[in-house]
mmCIF file of C-alpha atoms in Angstrom:
data_model
loop_
_atom_site.group_PDB
_atom_site.id
_atom_site.type_symbol
_atom_site.label_atom_id
_atom_site.label_comp_id
_atom_site.label_asym_id
_atom_site.label_seq_id
_atom_site.Cartn_x
_atom_site.Cartn_y
_atom_site.Cartn_z
ATOM 1 C CA MET O 1153 139.458 -72.458 151.018
ATOM 2 C CA LYS O 1154 140.815 -74.572 148.147
ATOM 3 C CA GLN O 1155 141.746 -78.170 147.304
ATOM 4 C CA ILE O 1156 144.986 -79.923 146.912
ATOM 5 C CA ARG O 1157 143.290 -82.100 144.265
ATOM 6 C CA ILE O 1158 145.149 -85.014 142.335
ATOM 7 C CA GLU O 1159 143.225 -88.043 140.118
ATOM 8 C CA ILE O 1160 144.404 -90.721 138.537
ATOM 9 C CA ILE O 1161 142.961 -92.935 136.763
ATOM 10 C CA ILE O 1162 143.863 -97.584 138.098
ATOM 11 C CA ARG O 1163 142.864 -99.981 136.042
ATOM 12 C CA ALA O 1164 141.836 -101.578 138.861
ATOM 13 C CA SER O 1165 138.286 -102.626 139.960
ATOM 14 C CA ALA O 1166 137.089 -100.039 142.189
ATOM 15 C CA GLU O 1167 137.182 -103.067 144.884
ATOM 16 C CA ARG O 1168 140.453 -103.373 144.811
ATOM 17 C CA VAL O 1169 141.066 -99.772 144.718
ATOM 18 C CA TRP O 1170 139.320 -99.495 148.256
ATOM 19 C CA GLY O 1171 140.570 -102.972 149.499
ATOM 20 C CA ILE O 1172 144.439 -101.717 149.464
ATOM 21 C CA ILE O 1173 143.251 -98.265 150.483
ATOM 22 C CA ILE O 1174 141.506 -98.927 153.637
ATOM 23 C CA ASP O 1175 144.291 -101.139 155.025
ATOM 24 C CA PHE O 1176 145.973 -99.660 157.116
ATOM 25 C CA ASP O 1177 148.250 -102.553 157.822
ATOM 26 C CA ASN O 1178 150.020 -103.013 155.533
ATOM 27 C CA TYR O 1179 150.787 -99.904 154.353
ATOM 28 C CA HIS O 1180 154.717 -100.209 155.175
ATOM 29 C CA VAL O 1181 154.501 -102.539 151.728
ATOM 30 C CA TRP O 1182 153.433 -99.926 149.032
ATOM 31 C CA ASN O 1183 152.215 -96.726 151.278
ATOM 32 C CA THR O 1184 155.623 -94.393 151.285
ATOM 33 C CA PHE O 1185 153.641 -91.483 151.349
ATOM 34 C CA THR O 1186 152.044 -92.803 154.613
ATOM 35 C CA PRO O 1187 155.377 -94.534 155.847
ATOM 36 C CA ARG O 1188 153.486 -95.284 159.613
ATOM 37 C CA ILE O 1189 149.755 -95.381 160.641
ATOM 38 C CA THR O 1190 149.247 -96.854 164.366
ATOM 39 C CA LEU O 1191 145.254 -97.564 163.709
ATOM 40 C CA ARG O 1192 144.985 -100.893 162.592
ATOM 41 C CA SER O 1193 142.886 -102.102 159.702
ATOM 42 C CA ASP O 1194 140.224 -103.740 162.024
ATOM 43 C CA ASP O 1195 139.775 -100.491 163.667
ATOM 44 C CA ILE O 1196 138.344 -97.853 161.062
ATOM 45 C CA MET O 1197 135.334 -96.324 162.273
ATOM 46 C CA ILE O 1198 134.369 -93.184 162.638
ATOM 47 C CA GLY O 1199 136.531 -91.360 165.251
ATOM 48 C CA ALA O 1200 138.912 -93.298 165.377
ATOM 49 C CA GLU O 1201 141.857 -91.050 166.590
ATOM 50 C CA PHE O 1202 145.898 -92.340 165.561
ATOM 51 C CA ASP O 1203 149.081 -91.208 165.094
ATOM 52 C CA LEU O 1204 150.311 -91.154 161.204
ATOM 53 C CA ASP O 1205 154.045 -90.127 159.365
ATOM 54 C CA CYS O 1206 154.013 -87.786 156.347
ATOM 55 C CA ARG O 1207 156.235 -88.036 153.957
ATOM 56 C CA MET O 1208 155.989 -85.064 152.350
ATOM 57 C CA THR O 1209 159.395 -84.874 150.182
ATOM 58 C CA ASP O 1210 162.293 -87.237 150.165
ATOM 59 C CA GLN O 1211 163.663 -85.235 152.317
ATOM 60 C CA GLN O 1212 160.950 -84.104 155.108
ATOM 61 C CA LEU O 1213 158.754 -86.452 157.369
ATOM 62 C CA LEU O 1214 156.084 -85.096 159.162
ATOM 63 C CA LYS O 1215 155.784 -87.195 162.335
ATOM 64 C CA ASN O 1216 153.413 -88.700 165.437
ATOM 65 C CA GLU O 1217 150.362 -86.131 162.855
ATOM 66 C CA HIS O 1218 147.450 -86.501 165.126
ATOM 67 C CA GLU O 1219 143.870 -86.898 162.933
ATOM 68 C CA VAL O 1220 141.046 -88.543 162.707
ATOM 69 C CA ILE O 1221 138.335 -90.700 160.866
ATOM 70 C CA LEU O 1222 135.738 -88.192 160.003
ATOM 71 C CA ALA O 1223 134.156 -90.007 157.440
ATOM 72 C CA LEU O 1224 133.727 -94.025 155.864
ATOM 73 C CA GLU O 1225 131.413 -94.556 153.452
ATOM 74 C CA PRO O 1226 131.896 -98.617 151.946
ATOM 75 C CA GLU O 1227 128.753 -98.609 150.191
ATOM 76 C CA ASN O 1228 130.045 -95.367 148.105
ATOM 77 C CA PHE O 1229 134.883 -96.037 148.348
ATOM 78 C CA HIS O 1230 134.279 -92.388 150.104
ATOM 79 C CA PHE O 1231 136.580 -92.501 152.926
ATOM 80 C CA CYS O 1232 137.277 -88.897 155.078
ATOM 81 C CA MET O 1233 140.564 -88.333 157.208
ATOM 82 C CA GLY O 1234 141.435 -85.252 159.036
ATOM 83 C CA THR O 1235 143.528 -83.230 162.147
ATOM 84 C CA SER O 1236 142.438 -85.239 165.045
ATOM 85 C CA ARG O 1237 139.709 -82.608 166.845
ATOM 86 C CA THR O 1238 140.981 -83.886 170.232
ATOM 87 C CA ARG O 1239 144.579 -84.041 169.377
ATOM 88 C CA GLY O 1240 145.745 -81.755 166.216
ATOM 89 C CA ARG O 1241 147.296 -78.670 165.938
ATOM 90 C CA PRO O 1242 144.800 -75.366 166.865
ATOM 91 C CA GLY O 1243 144.199 -72.869 164.493
ATOM 92 C CA ILE O 1244 143.776 -75.454 160.766
ATOM 93 C CA ARG O 1245 141.986 -78.464 160.407
ATOM 94 C CA SER O 1246 141.730 -80.812 157.756
ATOM 95 C CA PHE O 1247 139.820 -82.991 155.519
ATOM 96 C CA ARG O 1248 141.456 -85.134 152.912
ATOM 97 C CA TRP O 1249 140.215 -87.151 151.205
ATOM 98 C CA GLN O 1250 139.927 -90.077 148.967
ATOM 99 C CA ILE O 1251 137.348 -91.687 146.190
ATOM 100 C CA CYS O 1252 136.884 -94.468 143.517
ATOM 101 C CA GLU O 1253 134.764 -93.913 141.383
ATOM 102 C CA PRO O 1254 134.017 -96.183 139.257
ATOM 103 C CA ILE O 1255 134.157 -95.524 135.786
ATOM 104 C CA ASP O 1256 134.126 -99.687 133.866
ATOM 105 C CA ALA O 1257 134.638 -103.247 134.793
ATOM 106 C CA GLY O 1258 137.292 -103.042 136.502
ATOM 107 C CA ILE O 1259 138.729 -99.575 135.622
ATOM 108 C CA THR O 1260 138.310 -97.206 138.700
ATOM 109 C CA ARG O 1261 139.423 -93.070 139.226
ATOM 110 C CA PHE O 1262 140.758 -92.504 142.004
ATOM 111 C CA ILE O 1263 140.675 -88.350 142.981
ATOM 112 C CA ASN O 1264 142.603 -87.789 146.628
ATOM 113 C CA TYR O 1265 142.247 -84.411 147.814
ATOM 114 C CA GLU O 1266 142.414 -81.784 150.978
ATOM 115 C CA GLU O 1267 141.577 -79.152 151.561
ATOM 116 C CA PHE O 1268 142.642 -76.948 155.113
ATOM 117 C CA LYS O 1269 140.117 -74.200 156.924
ATOM 118 C CA GLY O 1270 140.448 -72.828 160.183
ATOM 119 C CA PRO O 1271 142.311 -69.112 160.470
ATOM 120 C CA LEU O 1272 145.703 -70.771 159.350
ATOM 121 C CA ALA O 1273 144.650 -72.406 156.725
ATOM 122 C CA LEU O 1274 145.986 -69.840 154.015
ATOM 123 C CA VAL O 1275 149.196 -70.080 156.239
ATOM 124 C CA VAL O 1276 148.892 -73.945 155.829
ATOM 125 C CA ASN O 1277 148.477 -73.861 151.516
ATOM 126 C CA LEU O 1278 151.036 -70.978 150.552
ATOM 127 C CA LEU O 1279 153.882 -73.069 152.899
ATOM 128 C CA TYR O 1280 152.697 -76.756 152.081
ATOM 129 C CA ALA O 1281 150.561 -77.262 148.882
ATOM 130 C CA LYS O 1282 152.875 -77.198 146.331
ATOM 131 C CA LYS O 1283 154.824 -80.108 148.463
ATOM 132 C CA LEU O 1284 151.499 -81.762 148.900
ATOM 133 C CA ARG O 1285 150.891 -81.369 145.383
ATOM 134 C CA ALA O 1286 153.677 -83.328 144.359
ATOM 135 C CA ALA O 1287 153.930 -85.985 147.301
ATOM 136 C CA PHE O 1288 150.114 -86.652 146.705
ATOM 137 C CA GLU O 1289 150.597 -87.392 143.112
ATOM 138 C CA LYS O 1290 153.696 -89.548 143.584
ATOM 139 C CA TYR O 1291 151.389 -91.189 146.203
ATOM 140 C CA CYS O 1292 148.766 -91.746 143.765
ATOM 141 C CA LEU O 1293 151.432 -92.918 141.079
ATOM 142 C CA THR O 1294 153.395 -95.583 143.945
ATOM 143 C CA LEU O 1295 148.681 -96.533 144.123
ATOM 144 C CA LYS O 1296 147.989 -97.611 140.489
ATOM 145 C CA ALA O 1297 151.128 -99.450 140.154
ATOM 146 C CA TYR O 1298 150.467 -101.566 143.170
ATOM 147 C CA ALA O 1299 146.427 -101.443 142.450
ATOM 148 C CA GLU O 1300 147.615 -102.812 138.883
ATOM 149 C CA MET O 1301 149.781 -105.313 140.236
ATOM 150 C CA ASN O 1302 148.226 -109.168 139.196
#
């Protein structure tokens, strides 16, 4: 299935950007895309399940999305979450990757993408791809602004 993907250059180290995206305890401070997440930063591990709210547009907030940590590679600055395998919606699996690629000292390419698999993937893509792309773009710009402060 086609990826919904946004890349952005951030003038901050990969370590700094990584630290921000896995600091779930402080998402409420800067992350308007995910204003609520129930997983604490200290509890991040592969298989950890949690709920979150996802702001698709200024008017549309998806509440209590059931998610799971699918991959966590701090040494490579890679992180993936997706639809909960035990409490998620039947017929759809999501994989949302967040990757920090060091380009140079203090410069990072941040890649944020999601892909959907399963019998409902095409329907979800048709219904949400445009909104999700815009939400990801806003998320990346907000992350950039926050990471580049100080």
